[in-house]
Amino acid sequence: VNDASIYNMPRLSKQVLVLYIQFLYYNSLIYCIISTFALRTENTPHRPHMSESEQPSDFNSLGLSSSIIKALNHIGYESPSPIQQQCIPHLLQGHDIIGQAQTGTGKTAAFALPLLDLIDVKKNVPQMLVLAPTRELAIQVAEAIQSYAHFMKGFHVLPIYGGQAYNLQLRPLQRGVHVVVGTPGRVMD
């Protein structure tokens, strides 16, 4: 396996307003099945398509918003990994992809950064759904997404998973969140 590979997928549905991600473990690799159904709105700025041969050397050249870039600088990220270089431009364009890369290469940022750019914080409804196989990974992904959205005023992410009372998780959901990160069982509940 190369450092990273992505595969463009045909648009699956323009009716659904969520991101669907499922992590599948296979031979110590994590496959991210990513579909960004209809997060793009009329107000989303057009970003020029980046060809496969272009290799952005920094996050500024990927077309991310200033609030996301500011958060990345705050966190200490300096340059995008190969999976981030390949995924971010495609996701900003609203393409569906499947991304594959080794553990620890920045897959969470590869899908979260561009999709956070597409979230309208004025709409207090879930606009991104992330499924994680374990409670620990759901919490880790939620914390990462919160750190990437640090400079997005009014942004809320909610991790939901088994082992915690329903009412503790339903109250914030009823108040309004932008991103839900959860385990499949609790999301279905």
GROMACS .gro file of C-alpha atoms in nm:
model
  189
    1VAL     CA    1   0.000   0.000   0.000
    2ASN     CA    2   0.126   0.347  -0.085
    3ASP     CA    3   0.130   0.619   0.181
    4ALA     CA    4  -0.225   0.705   0.086
    5SER     CA    5  -0.477   0.635  -0.184
    6ILE     CA    6  -0.820   0.765  -0.261
    7TYR     CA    7  -1.085   0.651  -0.502
    8ASN     CA    8  -1.349   0.882  -0.644
    9MET     CA    9  -1.700   0.751  -0.610
   10PRO     CA   10  -2.010   0.853  -0.802
   11ARG     CA   11  -2.251   1.080  -0.614
   12LEU     CA   12  -2.470   0.851  -0.408
   13SER     CA   13  -2.753   1.086  -0.311
   14LYS     CA   14  -2.820   1.458  -0.314
   15GLN     CA   15  -3.106   1.424  -0.066
   16VAL     CA   16  -2.911   1.321   0.242
   17LEU     CA   17  -2.747   1.598   0.446
   18VAL     CA   18  -2.491   1.396   0.639
   19LEU     CA   19  -2.140   1.264   0.615
   20TYR     CA   20  -2.127   0.889   0.653
   21ILE     CA   21  -1.801   0.732   0.761
   22GLN     CA   22  -1.745   0.375   0.860
   23PHE     CA   23  -1.411   0.251   0.978
   24LEU     CA   24  -1.333  -0.106   0.876
   25TYR     CA   25  -1.025  -0.273   1.015
   26TYR     CA   26  -0.833  -0.496   0.777
   27ASN     CA   27  -0.466  -0.597   0.801
   28SER     CA   28  -0.381  -0.308   1.038
   29LEU     CA   29  -0.515  -0.051   0.793
   30ILE     CA   30  -0.818   0.163   0.853
   31TYR     CA   31  -1.039   0.217   0.553
   32CYS     CA   32  -1.250   0.529   0.563
   33ILE     CA   33  -1.560   0.508   0.350
   34ILE     CA   34  -1.653   0.869   0.301
   35SER     CA   35  -1.958   1.014   0.137
   36THR     CA   36  -2.032   1.385   0.154
   37PHE     CA   37  -2.387   1.369   0.025
   38ALA     CA   38  -2.523   1.721   0.010
   39LEU     CA   39  -2.332   1.936   0.255
   40ARG     CA   40  -2.253   2.181  -0.023
   41THR     CA   41  -2.503   2.466  -0.032
   42GLU     CA   42  -2.564   2.756  -0.267
   43ASN     CA   43  -2.357   2.974  -0.034
   44THR     CA   44  -2.052   2.749  -0.046
   45PRO     CA   45  -1.780   2.925  -0.241
   46HIS     CA   46  -1.656   2.752  -0.554
   47ARG     CA   47  -1.306   2.618  -0.511
   48PRO     CA   48  -1.101   2.536  -0.816
   49HIS     CA   49  -1.041   2.166  -0.880
   50MET     CA   50  -0.688   2.052  -0.804
   51SER     CA   51  -0.538   1.798  -1.039
   52GLU     CA   52  -0.391   1.473  -0.911
   53SER     CA   53  -0.040   1.583  -1.009
   54GLU     CA   54  -0.052   1.895  -0.790
   55GLN     CA   55   0.092   1.827  -0.445
   56PRO     CA   56   0.006   2.112  -0.205
   57SER     CA   57   0.295   2.179   0.031
   58ASP     CA   58   0.092   2.355   0.299
   59PHE     CA   59  -0.264   2.376   0.427
   60ASN     CA   60  -0.311   2.728   0.284
   61SER     CA   61  -0.285   2.594  -0.071
   62LEU     CA   62  -0.563   2.338  -0.012
   63GLY     CA   63  -0.840   2.600  -0.011
   64LEU     CA   64  -0.943   2.570   0.354
   65SER     CA   65  -1.104   2.866   0.532
   66SER     CA   66  -0.906   3.106   0.748
   67SER     CA   67  -1.069   2.980   1.071
   68ILE     CA   68  -0.961   2.622   0.993
   69ILE     CA   69  -0.607   2.737   0.899
   70LYS     CA   70  -0.590   2.937   1.223
   71ALA     CA   71  -0.690   2.627   1.423
   72LEU     CA   72  -0.429   2.415   1.242
   73ASN     CA   73  -0.160   2.671   1.324
   74HIS     CA   74  -0.282   2.677   1.685
   75ILE     CA   75  -0.262   2.296   1.706
   76GLY     CA   76   0.084   2.297   1.545
   77TYR     CA   77   0.010   2.127   1.213
   78GLU     CA   78   0.268   2.239   0.958
   79SER     CA   79   0.206   2.052   0.635
   80PRO     CA   80  -0.058   1.809   0.508
   81SER     CA   81   0.010   1.436   0.496
   82PRO     CA   82  -0.037   1.250   0.164
   83ILE     CA   83  -0.393   1.138   0.256
   84GLN     CA   84  -0.481   1.497   0.347
   85GLN     CA   85  -0.327   1.632   0.023
   86GLN     CA   86  -0.540   1.392  -0.177
   87CYS     CA   87  -0.868   1.401   0.017
   88ILE     CA   88  -0.917   1.765   0.110
   89PRO     CA   89  -0.946   1.911  -0.244
   90HIS     CA   90  -1.188   1.636  -0.352
   91LEU     CA   91  -1.409   1.676  -0.045
   92LEU     CA   92  -1.413   2.055  -0.080
   93GLN     CA   93  -1.549   1.998  -0.430
   94GLY     CA   94  -1.825   1.778  -0.288
   95HIS     CA   95  -1.691   1.452  -0.433
   96ASP     CA   96  -1.746   1.117  -0.264
   97ILE     CA   97  -1.426   0.927  -0.196
   98ILE     CA   98  -1.285   0.621  -0.029
   99GLY     CA   99  -0.955   0.696   0.145
  100GLN     CA  100  -0.703   0.439   0.259
  101ALA     CA  101  -0.389   0.509   0.462
  102GLN     CA  102  -0.185   0.366   0.747
  103THR     CA  103  -0.281   0.430   1.108
  104GLY     CA  104  -0.153   0.765   1.235
  105THR     CA  105  -0.137   0.943   0.898
  106GLY     CA  106  -0.409   1.201   0.960
  107LYS     CA  107  -0.724   1.046   0.815
  108THR     CA  108  -0.945   1.222   1.070
  109ALA     CA  109  -0.817   1.561   0.957
  110ALA     CA  110  -0.836   1.448   0.593
  111PHE     CA  111  -1.216   1.418   0.609
  112ALA     CA  112  -1.298   1.654   0.897
  113LEU     CA  113  -1.120   1.970   0.780
  114PRO     CA  114  -1.295   2.013   0.445
  115LEU     CA  115  -1.633   1.909   0.582
  116LEU     CA  116  -1.605   2.153   0.871
  117ASP     CA  117  -1.556   2.421   0.605
  118LEU     CA  118  -1.894   2.327   0.459
  119ILE     CA  119  -2.086   2.348   0.788
  120ASP     CA  120  -2.319   2.643   0.839
  121VAL     CA  121  -2.286   2.727   1.211
  122LYS     CA  122  -2.599   2.942   1.191
  123LYS     CA  123  -2.800   2.623   1.140
  124ASN     CA  124  -2.808   2.444   1.474
  125VAL     CA  125  -2.879   2.101   1.328
  126PRO     CA  126  -2.655   1.798   1.268
  127GLN     CA  127  -2.474   1.848   0.938
  128MET     CA  128  -2.209   1.579   0.974
  129LEU     CA  129  -2.236   1.227   1.114
  130VAL     CA  130  -1.926   1.022   1.191
  131LEU     CA  131  -1.957   0.654   1.282
  132ALA     CA  132  -1.673   0.501   1.481
  133PRO     CA  133  -1.649   0.135   1.584
  134THR     CA  134  -1.562   0.201   1.951
  135ARG     CA  135  -1.647   0.448   2.225
  136GLU     CA  136  -1.279   0.540   2.260
  137LEU     CA  137  -1.246   0.621   1.889
  138ALA     CA  138  -1.573   0.818   1.892
  139ILE     CA  139  -1.443   1.034   2.178
  140GLN     CA  140  -1.102   1.075   2.009
  141VAL     CA  141  -1.258   1.181   1.678
  142ALA     CA  142  -1.501   1.421   1.851
  143GLU     CA  143  -1.212   1.584   2.038
  144ALA     CA  144  -1.011   1.618   1.718
  145ILE     CA  145  -1.306   1.774   1.533
  146GLN     CA  146  -1.363   2.016   1.823
  147SER     CA  147  -0.997   2.123   1.808
  148TYR     CA  148  -1.014   2.177   1.429
  149ALA     CA  149  -1.326   2.392   1.480
  150HIS     CA  150  -1.172   2.590   1.767
  151PHE     CA  151  -1.215   2.923   1.587
  152MET     CA  152  -1.564   2.852   1.448
  153LYS     CA  153  -1.781   3.054   1.689
  154GLY     CA  154  -2.090   2.868   1.808
  155PHE     CA  155  -1.976   2.528   1.679
  156HIS     CA  156  -2.084   2.216   1.873
  157VAL     CA  157  -1.985   1.850   1.838
  158LEU     CA  158  -2.148   1.567   2.031
  159PRO     CA  159  -1.998   1.222   2.091
  160ILE     CA  160  -2.265   0.955   2.150
  161TYR     CA  161  -2.189   0.601   2.259
  162GLY     CA  162  -2.315   0.320   2.478
  163GLY     CA  163  -2.240   0.310   2.848
  164GLN     CA  164  -2.369   0.662   2.911
  165ALA     CA  165  -2.726   0.760   2.997
  166TYR     CA  166  -2.948   0.851   2.702
  167ASN     CA  167  -3.066   1.178   2.858
  168LEU     CA  168  -2.708   1.304   2.895
  169GLN     CA  169  -2.664   1.261   2.522
  170LEU     CA  170  -3.012   1.365   2.408
  171ARG     CA  171  -3.016   1.704   2.584
  172PRO     CA  172  -2.728   1.853   2.382
  173LEU     CA  173  -2.874   1.698   2.067
  174GLN     CA  174  -3.207   1.870   2.135
  175ARG     CA  175  -3.030   2.203   2.200
  176GLY     CA  176  -2.855   2.169   1.867
  177VAL     CA  177  -2.520   2.039   1.747
  178HIS     CA  178  -2.342   2.058   1.413
  179VAL     CA  179  -2.153   1.727   1.424
  180VAL     CA  180  -2.248   1.394   1.582
  181VAL     CA  181  -1.975   1.134   1.634
  182GLY     CA  182  -2.102   0.801   1.758
  183THR     CA  183  -2.087   0.427   1.768
  184PRO     CA  184  -2.330   0.247   1.536
  185GLY     CA  185  -2.540   0.095   1.816
  186ARG     CA  186  -2.602   0.424   1.994
  187VAL     CA  187  -2.661   0.614   1.671
  188MET     CA  188  -2.930   0.359   1.578
  189ASP     CA  189  -3.086   0.392   1.928
   0.00000   0.00000   0.00000
